[in-house]
Amino acid sequence: MADTAERTAEEAPPRAPRRVLDAFLRRREASVLLVALALMVYFRASSDVFLSRDNLVNIAQATAPTAIVAVGIVLLLVSGEIDLSVGIVAAFAPFLLHFAIDYYGVPVLLALVLALALAAFIGLVNGFIVTQLHVPSFVVTLGTFFAVQGLLLITSHAYPVPIPEPVQGTFQTWIGAGPWASITWAVVIVAVFHVVLTRTRWGLHTISVGGNPVGATEAGIRASRIKIGNFMITSALGGLVGIMEAARINTIDPNIGGGTTLTFYAISAAVIGGTALAGGSGTIVGALLGALVLATLQNGFNLIGYSANTIYLILGLAILASMIANQYLSRLRRAGKS
Amino acid sequence: MTTAALQARGIAKRFGALTALSDINLHVDPGEVLGLIGDNGAGKSTLIKILCGYHQPDAGQIVVAGQEVTLRSVDHARSLGIDTVYQDLALINELSVYHNMFLNRELVRWPLLNNRAMKRRAERHLKDMGVNLPDVGVEVAKLSGGQRQAIAVARSVYSDAKVLLLDEPLAAMGAKEGTMILDVIRDLKRRGDVSVIIIAHNYAQVLDVCDRVNLLQHGRITFDKRAADTSLEELTDLVVADYRRRR
Ligand SMILES: Nc1ncnc2c1ncn2[C@@H]1O[C@H](COP(=O)(O)OP(=O)(O)OP(=O)(O)O)[C@@H](O)[C@H]1O
Ligand SMILES: [Mg+2]
């Protein structure tokens, strides 16, 4: 049987360019990359300033936070979980930095590590409740969302604070205020975690735990450890994004730079990028492209002159359309492969 | 008397109100193939999962090569040389054949997976076993039931285990493939240093490949004979008689 299959394949060898194209189209990221390029072409045609340096910086700065948080979201979705609290962790983290530096005189780098460690701790709590107390992550992280929001408002008195003195200058530029700072971080983080997901044991076990939880445990994989780890990575990345955004907008504000919007954008980016909510498969590069699509849509329609309110409607429809398209395309892809 | 490679003493296991196993005494000697038979729901898989560290028993002891041990986890049992083919196969559909073959004992060139080495070895092992697969890079989801089973068996056989626990490794196999698995077990037997506990519902196959047969009924081992001393009729009668009695 296998012999016949091999022979037929030999009889009709696909031409090389065709094969390359096939291989490309079979990649999960292909469709979203095409969408991103199409949008770029469209907006370039409709607006002269779309490809200007300043506007590219705008798009880059809008892409980065979503992309970085989406990295964590993809890891969680692949392992069969979700995190709705990551956005509020992002809002909380710059305050942790501020408390450490301004109240306790902690040096900047150490304060950054502390803030990220505390953010990761929130992820640890999420992961612990999900895996040890067997509560669905949707509910758990909804709970932590409100709890952390409460903590944030209590500790900050709901007032913005200036960027701590020692952070200003070089550190602020490098972490997020520089025009290309945040997108550079995003690309590096995406690259690293793409390798983690596709080329390391951690990634393989993340896929296993989400794809077949019972089978993975039978094979001796410690599912709880993988899931808790991914919750911690997600929260830490959320914390980093919060600090980056504070540096960029030059103020630490409890009401912007985080919350549900960031979370929802990140989940959208992950799903537009081709990650299934069912667990077991996902792509981090796709999520970066998904974030790029979201940022481009928002930026482009803004340039064309639509009001912010209309853009939300367009964004919503675009998200629905791309998710339906993705669903359809991945079914086609699956049918084509087997 | 030789020291058993693996022995269970008075093993009991309850799931809530249900007593799956009440008092299991069983052993397999080095190089021996033990057939474990019993009705659906008799508790065979539960026993296997206790012997491989997946479930913790409520009572009783496990003795590995003369040493009493508490199997803390599947990894722990593996480190003692016990490897399992689960009834549900424990394959990850989303992963390639070779990643499944090395699941949780991946070859690593830190920090990265050594995919090339895993691929090469998986190809060799499957070929040695006589499994026909066009490509070990294909996702397991795309394989047939029998192919999946062959991969699960190959994974355990090539794990260098001293004790193999095979929970219905022949269930989805065609006649040819079933023979292939039986041949693999015979090869292991010829090597003489691997013990096997195999669960199967086809008594002819059990008698064919096993040295000894145990019957699991009502949470106990109720029958223990050398394969040479029993017959297809006797095994069938035992099981059916029990069924008649209970009706
Ligand atoms: N995790 C579990 N939780 C609760 N009950 C269980 C669990 N696993 C098994 N059981 C119960 O224990 C009993 C024994 O099941 P087991 O799977 O060991 O049977 P088996 O002998 O392997 O049957 P089969 O030949 O159908 O595979 C069954 O009544 C089953 O419903
Ligand atoms: Mg069973």
PDB file of C-alpha atoms in Angstrom, chain A residues 17-279:
ATOM      1  CA  PRO A  17       8.313  26.516  -7.510  1.00  0.00           C
ATOM      2  CA  ARG A  18       4.966  24.852  -7.087  1.00  0.00           C
ATOM      3  CA  ARG A  19       6.349  22.869  -4.173  1.00  0.00           C
ATOM      4  CA  VAL A  20       7.696  25.978  -2.497  1.00  0.00           C
ATOM      5  CA  LEU A  21       4.337  27.692  -2.936  1.00  0.00           C
ATOM      6  CA  ASP A  22       2.526  24.646  -1.554  1.00  0.00           C
ATOM      7  CA  ALA A  23       4.834  24.506   1.431  1.00  0.00           C
ATOM      8  CA  PHE A  24       4.232  28.194   2.050  1.00  0.00           C
ATOM      9  CA  LEU A  25       0.455  27.956   1.785  1.00  0.00           C
ATOM     10  CA  ARG A  26       0.407  25.015   4.142  1.00  0.00           C
ATOM     11  CA  ARG A  27       2.054  27.068   6.826  1.00  0.00           C
ATOM     12  CA  ARG A  28      -0.446  28.265   9.323  1.00  0.00           C
ATOM     13  CA  GLU A  29       1.040  31.782   9.177  1.00  0.00           C
ATOM     14  CA  ALA A  30       0.593  32.115   5.422  1.00  0.00           C
ATOM     15  CA  SER A  31      -2.987  33.351   5.367  1.00  0.00           C
ATOM     16  CA  VAL A  32      -2.477  36.025   8.000  1.00  0.00           C
ATOM     17  CA  LEU A  33       0.718  37.205   6.311  1.00  0.00           C
ATOM     18  CA  LEU A  34      -1.213  37.597   3.065  1.00  0.00           C
ATOM     19  CA  VAL A  35      -3.927  39.536   4.891  1.00  0.00           C
ATOM     20  CA  ALA A  36      -1.331  41.842   6.457  1.00  0.00           C
ATOM     21  CA  LEU A  37       0.311  42.491   3.087  1.00  0.00           C
ATOM     22  CA  ALA A  38      -3.041  43.111   1.380  1.00  0.00           C
ATOM     23  CA  LEU A  39      -3.972  45.633   4.069  1.00  0.00           C
ATOM     24  CA  MET A  40      -0.625  47.393   3.639  1.00  0.00           C
ATOM     25  CA  VAL A  41      -1.138  47.669  -0.107  1.00  0.00           C
ATOM     26  CA  TYR A  42      -4.685  48.922   0.334  1.00  0.00           C
ATOM     27  CA  PHE A  43      -3.802  51.570   2.904  1.00  0.00           C
ATOM     28  CA  ARG A  44      -0.730  52.633   0.949  1.00  0.00           C
ATOM     29  CA  ALA A  45      -3.015  53.259  -2.013  1.00  0.00           C
ATOM     30  CA  SER A  46      -5.544  55.179   0.080  1.00  0.00           C
ATOM     31  CA  SER A  47      -3.157  57.308   2.086  1.00  0.00           C
ATOM     32  CA  ASP A  48       0.163  58.928   1.221  1.00  0.00           C
ATOM     33  CA  VAL A  49       1.437  59.067   4.774  1.00  0.00           C
ATOM     34  CA  PHE A  50       0.713  55.402   5.537  1.00  0.00           C
ATOM     35  CA  LEU A  51       4.267  54.295   4.778  1.00  0.00           C
ATOM     36  CA  SER A  52       5.932  57.416   6.197  1.00  0.00           C
ATOM     37  CA  ARG A  53       8.471  56.833   8.944  1.00  0.00           C
ATOM     38  CA  ASP A  54       6.337  58.431  11.635  1.00  0.00           C
ATOM     39  CA  ASN A  55       3.365  56.309  10.771  1.00  0.00           C
ATOM     40  CA  LEU A  56       5.413  53.128  10.641  1.00  0.00           C
ATOM     41  CA  VAL A  57       6.597  53.974  14.138  1.00  0.00           C
ATOM     42  CA  ASN A  58       2.958  54.327  15.165  1.00  0.00           C
ATOM     43  CA  ILE A  59       2.107  50.931  13.746  1.00  0.00           C
ATOM     44  CA  ALA A  60       5.176  49.352  15.337  1.00  0.00           C
ATOM     45  CA  GLN A  61       4.313  50.819  18.734  1.00  0.00           C
ATOM     46  CA  ALA A  62       0.750  49.588  18.460  1.00  0.00           C
ATOM     47  CA  THR A  63       1.833  46.128  17.344  1.00  0.00           C
ATOM     48  CA  ALA A  64       4.437  45.453  20.021  1.00  0.00           C
ATOM     49  CA  PRO A  65       2.363  45.303  23.237  1.00  0.00           C
ATOM     50  CA  THR A  66      -0.294  43.099  21.658  1.00  0.00           C
ATOM     51  CA  ALA A  67       2.319  40.822  20.122  1.00  0.00           C
ATOM     52  CA  ILE A  68       4.260  40.345  23.354  1.00  0.00           C
ATOM     53  CA  VAL A  69       1.193  39.503  25.404  1.00  0.00           C
ATOM     54  CA  ALA A  70      -0.052  37.286  22.564  1.00  0.00           C
ATOM     55  CA  VAL A  71       3.133  35.205  22.896  1.00  0.00           C
ATOM     56  CA  GLY A  72       2.013  34.188  26.375  1.00  0.00           C
ATOM     57  CA  ILE A  73      -1.583  33.752  25.267  1.00  0.00           C
ATOM     58  CA  VAL A  74      -0.485  31.375  22.489  1.00  0.00           C
ATOM     59  CA  LEU A  75       1.509  29.265  24.964  1.00  0.00           C
ATOM     60  CA  LEU A  76      -1.535  29.089  27.219  1.00  0.00           C
ATOM     61  CA  LEU A  77      -4.006  28.355  24.436  1.00  0.00           C
ATOM     62  CA  VAL A  78      -1.745  25.606  23.124  1.00  0.00           C
ATOM     63  CA  SER A  79      -1.577  24.053  26.581  1.00  0.00           C
ATOM     64  CA  GLY A  80      -5.369  24.257  26.769  1.00  0.00           C
ATOM     65  CA  GLU A  81      -5.764  27.291  29.051  1.00  0.00           C
ATOM     66  CA  ILE A  82      -6.468  31.013  28.813  1.00  0.00           C
ATOM     67  CA  ASP A  83      -5.594  34.113  30.828  1.00  0.00           C
ATOM     68  CA  LEU A  84      -8.041  37.016  31.083  1.00  0.00           C
ATOM     69  CA  SER A  85      -6.056  38.743  33.832  1.00  0.00           C
ATOM     70  CA  VAL A  86      -2.887  39.535  31.898  1.00  0.00           C
ATOM     71  CA  GLY A  87      -3.987  43.041  30.900  1.00  0.00           C
ATOM     72  CA  ILE A  88      -4.556  44.153  34.443  1.00  0.00           C
ATOM     73  CA  VAL A  89      -1.215  42.653  35.462  1.00  0.00           C
ATOM     74  CA  ALA A  90       0.233  44.919  32.769  1.00  0.00           C
ATOM     75  CA  ALA A  91      -1.428  47.922  34.388  1.00  0.00           C
ATOM     76  CA  PHE A  92      -0.182  46.890  37.828  1.00  0.00           C
ATOM     77  CA  ALA A  93       3.469  46.200  36.958  1.00  0.00           C
ATOM     78  CA  PRO A  94       4.637  49.820  36.426  1.00  0.00           C
ATOM     79  CA  PHE A  95       3.195  50.668  39.840  1.00  0.00           C
ATOM     80  CA  LEU A  96       5.234  47.865  41.367  1.00  0.00           C
ATOM     81  CA  LEU A  97       8.255  49.414  39.689  1.00  0.00           C
ATOM     82  CA  HIS A  98       7.282  52.826  41.056  1.00  0.00           C
ATOM     83  CA  PHE A  99       6.739  51.520  44.612  1.00  0.00           C
ATOM     84  CA  ALA A 100      10.050  49.688  44.619  1.00  0.00           C
ATOM     85  CA  ILE A 101      12.035  52.654  43.335  1.00  0.00           C
ATOM     86  CA  ASP A 102      10.286  55.631  44.907  1.00  0.00           C
ATOM     87  CA  TYR A 103       9.306  54.104  48.278  1.00  0.00           C
ATOM     88  CA  TYR A 104      12.079  51.599  48.888  1.00  0.00           C
ATOM     89  CA  GLY A 105      14.940  53.066  46.879  1.00  0.00           C
ATOM     90  CA  VAL A 106      15.555  49.854  44.957  1.00  0.00           C
ATOM     91  CA  PRO A 107      17.952  50.254  41.997  1.00  0.00           C
ATOM     92  CA  VAL A 108      16.199  50.378  38.621  1.00  0.00           C
ATOM     93  CA  LEU A 109      17.248  47.014  37.185  1.00  0.00           C
ATOM     94  CA  LEU A 110      16.548  45.183  40.412  1.00  0.00           C
ATOM     95  CA  ALA A 111      13.183  46.941  40.619  1.00  0.00           C
ATOM     96  CA  LEU A 112      12.394  45.773  37.080  1.00  0.00           C
ATOM     97  CA  VAL A 113      13.258  42.194  38.027  1.00  0.00           C
ATOM     98  CA  LEU A 114      11.144  42.498  41.184  1.00  0.00           C
ATOM     99  CA  ALA A 115       8.160  43.894  39.293  1.00  0.00           C
ATOM    100  CA  LEU A 116       8.361  41.109  36.719  1.00  0.00           C
ATOM    101  CA  ALA A 117       8.790  38.507  39.469  1.00  0.00           C
ATOM    102  CA  LEU A 118       5.682  39.776  41.244  1.00  0.00           C
ATOM    103  CA  ALA A 119       3.800  39.737  37.949  1.00  0.00           C
ATOM    104  CA  ALA A 120       4.952  36.148  37.433  1.00  0.00           C
ATOM    105  CA  PHE A 121       3.738  35.380  40.943  1.00  0.00           C
ATOM    106  CA  ILE A 122       0.215  36.353  39.893  1.00  0.00           C
ATOM    107  CA  GLY A 123       0.624  33.839  37.073  1.00  0.00           C
ATOM    108  CA  LEU A 124       1.747  31.274  39.632  1.00  0.00           C
ATOM    109  CA  VAL A 125      -1.440  31.863  41.614  1.00  0.00           C
ATOM    110  CA  ASN A 126      -3.529  31.484  38.445  1.00  0.00           C
ATOM    111  CA  GLY A 127      -1.746  28.288  37.502  1.00  0.00           C
ATOM    112  CA  PHE A 128      -1.909  26.858  40.990  1.00  0.00           C
ATOM    113  CA  ILE A 129      -5.666  27.334  41.292  1.00  0.00           C
ATOM    114  CA  VAL A 130      -6.246  25.953  37.792  1.00  0.00           C
ATOM    115  CA  THR A 131      -4.093  22.847  38.149  1.00  0.00           C
ATOM    116  CA  GLN A 132      -4.338  22.001  41.845  1.00  0.00           C
ATOM    117  CA  LEU A 133      -7.889  23.069  42.640  1.00  0.00           C
ATOM    118  CA  HIS A 134      -9.193  22.122  39.187  1.00  0.00           C
ATOM    119  CA  VAL A 135     -11.042  25.342  38.437  1.00  0.00           C
ATOM    120  CA  PRO A 136     -11.283  26.306  34.731  1.00  0.00           C
ATOM    121  CA  SER A 137      -8.793  29.011  33.818  1.00  0.00           C
ATOM    122  CA  PHE A 138     -11.513  31.167  32.267  1.00  0.00           C
ATOM    123  CA  VAL A 139     -13.101  31.562  35.699  1.00  0.00           C
ATOM    124  CA  VAL A 140      -9.889  31.712  37.711  1.00  0.00           C
ATOM    125  CA  THR A 141      -8.347  34.487  35.642  1.00  0.00           C
ATOM    126  CA  LEU A 142     -11.621  36.397  35.622  1.00  0.00           C
ATOM    127  CA  GLY A 143     -11.352  36.332  39.411  1.00  0.00           C
ATOM    128  CA  THR A 144      -7.717  37.409  39.474  1.00  0.00           C
ATOM    129  CA  PHE A 145      -8.558  40.154  36.973  1.00  0.00           C
ATOM    130  CA  PHE A 146     -10.915  41.814  39.414  1.00  0.00           C
ATOM    131  CA  ALA A 147      -8.719  41.083  42.425  1.00  0.00           C
ATOM    132  CA  VAL A 148      -5.647  42.633  40.817  1.00  0.00           C
ATOM    133  CA  GLN A 149      -7.723  45.561  39.607  1.00  0.00           C
ATOM    134  CA  GLY A 150      -8.805  46.106  43.191  1.00  0.00           C
ATOM    135  CA  LEU A 151      -5.207  45.906  44.412  1.00  0.00           C
ATOM    136  CA  LEU A 152      -4.157  48.343  41.719  1.00  0.00           C
ATOM    137  CA  LEU A 153      -6.825  50.905  42.555  1.00  0.00           C
ATOM    138  CA  ILE A 154      -6.271  50.601  46.305  1.00  0.00           C
ATOM    139  CA  THR A 155      -2.494  50.961  46.120  1.00  0.00           C
ATOM    140  CA  SER A 156      -2.487  53.672  43.447  1.00  0.00           C
ATOM    141  CA  HIS A 157      -5.546  55.540  44.777  1.00  0.00           C
ATOM    142  CA  ALA A 158      -6.535  55.522  41.087  1.00  0.00           C
ATOM    143  CA  TYR A 159      -4.141  58.408  40.414  1.00  0.00           C
ATOM    144  CA  PRO A 160      -1.411  58.441  37.809  1.00  0.00           C
ATOM    145  CA  VAL A 161       2.182  58.996  38.926  1.00  0.00           C
ATOM    146  CA  PRO A 162       5.185  60.290  36.983  1.00  0.00           C
ATOM    147  CA  ILE A 163       7.912  57.947  35.775  1.00  0.00           C
ATOM    148  CA  PRO A 164      10.402  57.506  38.661  1.00  0.00           C
ATOM    149  CA  GLU A 165      13.424  59.784  38.382  1.00  0.00           C
ATOM    150  CA  PRO A 166      16.053  57.004  38.008  1.00  0.00           C
ATOM    151  CA  VAL A 167      14.057  55.395  35.185  1.00  0.00           C
ATOM    152  CA  GLN A 168      14.024  58.543  33.080  1.00  0.00           C
ATOM    153  CA  GLY A 169      16.618  58.836  30.346  1.00  0.00           C
ATOM    154  CA  THR A 170      18.447  55.856  28.902  1.00  0.00           C
ATOM    155  CA  PHE A 171      16.415  53.181  30.652  1.00  0.00           C
ATOM    156  CA  GLN A 172      13.130  54.727  29.629  1.00  0.00           C
ATOM    157  CA  THR A 173      14.259  55.006  26.005  1.00  0.00           C
ATOM    158  CA  TRP A 174      15.521  51.451  25.861  1.00  0.00           C
ATOM    159  CA  ILE A 175      12.567  49.840  27.553  1.00  0.00           C
ATOM    160  CA  GLY A 176       9.855  51.524  25.522  1.00  0.00           C
ATOM    161  CA  ALA A 177      10.143  55.238  24.779  1.00  0.00           C
ATOM    162  CA  GLY A 178      12.518  54.887  21.834  1.00  0.00           C
ATOM    163  CA  PRO A 179      10.622  54.818  18.529  1.00  0.00           C
ATOM    164  CA  TRP A 180      11.669  51.270  17.685  1.00  0.00           C
ATOM    165  CA  ALA A 181      12.285  50.024  21.232  1.00  0.00           C
ATOM    166  CA  SER A 182       9.055  48.147  21.862  1.00  0.00           C
ATOM    167  CA  ILE A 183       8.899  46.463  18.460  1.00  0.00           C
ATOM    168  CA  THR A 184      12.503  45.339  18.864  1.00  0.00           C
ATOM    169  CA  TRP A 185      11.623  43.734  22.180  1.00  0.00           C
ATOM    170  CA  ALA A 186       8.583  42.178  20.566  1.00  0.00           C
ATOM    171  CA  VAL A 187      10.531  40.668  17.686  1.00  0.00           C
ATOM    172  CA  VAL A 188      13.189  39.279  20.025  1.00  0.00           C
ATOM    173  CA  ILE A 189      10.592  37.811  22.380  1.00  0.00           C
ATOM    174  CA  VAL A 190       8.618  36.338  19.486  1.00  0.00           C
ATOM    175  CA  ALA A 191      11.773  34.788  18.033  1.00  0.00           C
ATOM    176  CA  VAL A 192      12.834  33.276  21.352  1.00  0.00           C
ATOM    177  CA  PHE A 193       9.434  31.822  22.174  1.00  0.00           C
ATOM    178  CA  HIS A 194       8.889  30.600  18.645  1.00  0.00           C
ATOM    179  CA  VAL A 195      11.992  28.477  19.172  1.00  0.00           C
ATOM    180  CA  VAL A 196      10.789  27.473  22.632  1.00  0.00           C
ATOM    181  CA  LEU A 197       7.438  26.290  21.257  1.00  0.00           C
ATOM    182  CA  THR A 198       8.764  24.474  18.210  1.00  0.00           C
ATOM    183  CA  ARG A 199      12.237  23.289  19.139  1.00  0.00           C
ATOM    184  CA  THR A 200      12.405  22.563  22.867  1.00  0.00           C
ATOM    185  CA  ARG A 201      11.031  19.983  25.270  1.00  0.00           C
ATOM    186  CA  TRP A 202       9.019  22.700  26.971  1.00  0.00           C
ATOM    187  CA  GLY A 203       7.234  23.477  23.705  1.00  0.00           C
ATOM    188  CA  LEU A 204       6.667  19.833  22.849  1.00  0.00           C
ATOM    189  CA  HIS A 205       5.215  19.193  26.289  1.00  0.00           C
ATOM    190  CA  THR A 206       3.066  22.319  26.033  1.00  0.00           C
ATOM    191  CA  ILE A 207       1.572  20.924  22.819  1.00  0.00           C
ATOM    192  CA  SER A 208       1.186  17.469  24.382  1.00  0.00           C
ATOM    193  CA  VAL A 209      -0.586  18.724  27.480  1.00  0.00           C
ATOM    194  CA  GLY A 210      -3.072  20.703  25.399  1.00  0.00           C
ATOM    195  CA  GLY A 211      -3.490  18.103  22.672  1.00  0.00           C
ATOM    196  CA  ASN A 212      -4.016  15.029  24.832  1.00  0.00           C
ATOM    197  CA  PRO A 213      -4.013  15.798  28.567  1.00  0.00           C
ATOM    198  CA  VAL A 214      -4.541  12.184  29.642  1.00  0.00           C
ATOM    199  CA  GLY A 215      -2.004  10.780  27.187  1.00  0.00           C
ATOM    200  CA  ALA A 216       0.587  13.355  28.173  1.00  0.00           C
ATOM    201  CA  THR A 217       0.216  12.461  31.855  1.00  0.00           C
ATOM    202  CA  GLU A 218       0.366   8.764  31.022  1.00  0.00           C
ATOM    203  CA  ALA A 219       3.657   9.448  29.261  1.00  0.00           C
ATOM    204  CA  GLY A 220       4.867  10.961  32.526  1.00  0.00           C
ATOM    205  CA  ILE A 221       4.703  14.616  31.499  1.00  0.00           C
ATOM    206  CA  ARG A 222       3.912  16.783  34.491  1.00  0.00           C
ATOM    207  CA  ALA A 223       1.009  18.766  33.070  1.00  0.00           C
ATOM    208  CA  SER A 224       0.665  21.051  36.094  1.00  0.00           C
ATOM    209  CA  ARG A 225       4.248  22.186  35.869  1.00  0.00           C
ATOM    210  CA  ILE A 226       3.913  23.030  32.179  1.00  0.00           C
ATOM    211  CA  LYS A 227       0.674  24.928  32.684  1.00  0.00           C
ATOM    212  CA  ILE A 228       1.843  26.844  35.745  1.00  0.00           C
ATOM    213  CA  GLY A 229       5.013  27.775  33.868  1.00  0.00           C
ATOM    214  CA  ASN A 230       3.023  29.110  30.950  1.00  0.00           C
ATOM    215  CA  PHE A 231       0.772  31.144  33.254  1.00  0.00           C
ATOM    216  CA  MET A 232       3.907  32.639  34.817  1.00  0.00           C
ATOM    217  CA  ILE A 233       5.456  33.448  31.441  1.00  0.00           C
ATOM    218  CA  THR A 234       2.244  35.139  30.324  1.00  0.00           C
ATOM    219  CA  SER A 235       1.957  37.280  33.453  1.00  0.00           C
ATOM    220  CA  ALA A 236       5.629  38.250  33.325  1.00  0.00           C
ATOM    221  CA  LEU A 237       5.280  39.265  29.674  1.00  0.00           C
ATOM    222  CA  GLY A 238       2.158  41.248  30.633  1.00  0.00           C
ATOM    223  CA  GLY A 239       4.168  43.000  33.323  1.00  0.00           C
ATOM    224  CA  LEU A 240       6.929  43.830  30.867  1.00  0.00           C
ATOM    225  CA  VAL A 241       4.414  45.286  28.408  1.00  0.00           C
ATOM    226  CA  GLY A 242       2.900  47.436  31.149  1.00  0.00           C
ATOM    227  CA  ILE A 243       6.298  48.898  31.991  1.00  0.00           C
ATOM    228  CA  MET A 244       7.124  49.390  28.302  1.00  0.00           C
ATOM    229  CA  GLU A 245       3.884  51.235  27.717  1.00  0.00           C
ATOM    230  CA  ALA A 246       4.335  53.428  30.793  1.00  0.00           C
ATOM    231  CA  ALA A 247       7.785  54.377  29.512  1.00  0.00           C
ATOM    232  CA  ARG A 248       6.358  55.157  26.097  1.00  0.00           C
ATOM    233  CA  ILE A 249       3.458  57.354  27.229  1.00  0.00           C
ATOM    234  CA  ASN A 250       5.703  58.839  29.898  1.00  0.00           C
ATOM    235  CA  THR A 251       3.378  58.349  32.815  1.00  0.00           C
ATOM    236  CA  ILE A 252       2.221  55.524  35.056  1.00  0.00           C
ATOM    237  CA  ASP A 253      -1.539  55.609  34.757  1.00  0.00           C
ATOM    238  CA  PRO A 254      -3.791  52.964  36.322  1.00  0.00           C
ATOM    239  CA  ASN A 255      -6.414  53.585  33.666  1.00  0.00           C
ATOM    240  CA  ILE A 256      -4.414  53.178  30.487  1.00  0.00           C
ATOM    241  CA  GLY A 257      -1.834  50.792  29.172  1.00  0.00           C
ATOM    242  CA  GLY A 258      -3.629  47.675  30.252  1.00  0.00           C
ATOM    243  CA  GLY A 259      -6.918  46.170  31.308  1.00  0.00           C
ATOM    244  CA  THR A 260      -9.280  44.221  29.143  1.00  0.00           C
ATOM    245  CA  THR A 261      -8.354  45.921  25.856  1.00  0.00           C
ATOM    246  CA  LEU A 262      -4.809  44.591  25.903  1.00  0.00           C
ATOM    247  CA  THR A 263      -6.032  41.111  26.836  1.00  0.00           C
ATOM    248  CA  PHE A 264      -8.680  41.058  24.135  1.00  0.00           C
ATOM    249  CA  TYR A 265      -6.280  42.372  21.496  1.00  0.00           C
ATOM    250  CA  ALA A 266      -3.763  39.707  22.427  1.00  0.00           C
ATOM    251  CA  ILE A 267      -6.324  36.896  22.272  1.00  0.00           C
ATOM    252  CA  SER A 268      -7.571  38.247  18.940  1.00  0.00           C
ATOM    253  CA  ALA A 269      -4.018  38.439  17.594  1.00  0.00           C
ATOM    254  CA  ALA A 270      -3.356  34.859  18.673  1.00  0.00           C
ATOM    255  CA  VAL A 271      -6.505  33.541  17.048  1.00  0.00           C
ATOM    256  CA  ILE A 272      -6.171  35.637  13.886  1.00  0.00           C
ATOM    257  CA  GLY A 273      -2.622  34.318  13.699  1.00  0.00           C
ATOM    258  CA  GLY A 274      -3.919  30.774  13.517  1.00  0.00           C
ATOM    259  CA  THR A 275      -3.932  29.443  17.075  1.00  0.00           C
ATOM    260  CA  ALA A 276      -6.915  27.252  17.905  1.00  0.00           C
ATOM    261  CA  LEU A 277      -8.732  27.653  21.182  1.00  0.00           C
ATOM    262  CA  ALA A 278      -9.026  23.885  21.437  1.00  0.00           C
ATOM    263  CA  GLY A 279      -5.410  23.408  22.528  1.00  0.00           C
TER     264      GLY A 279
END
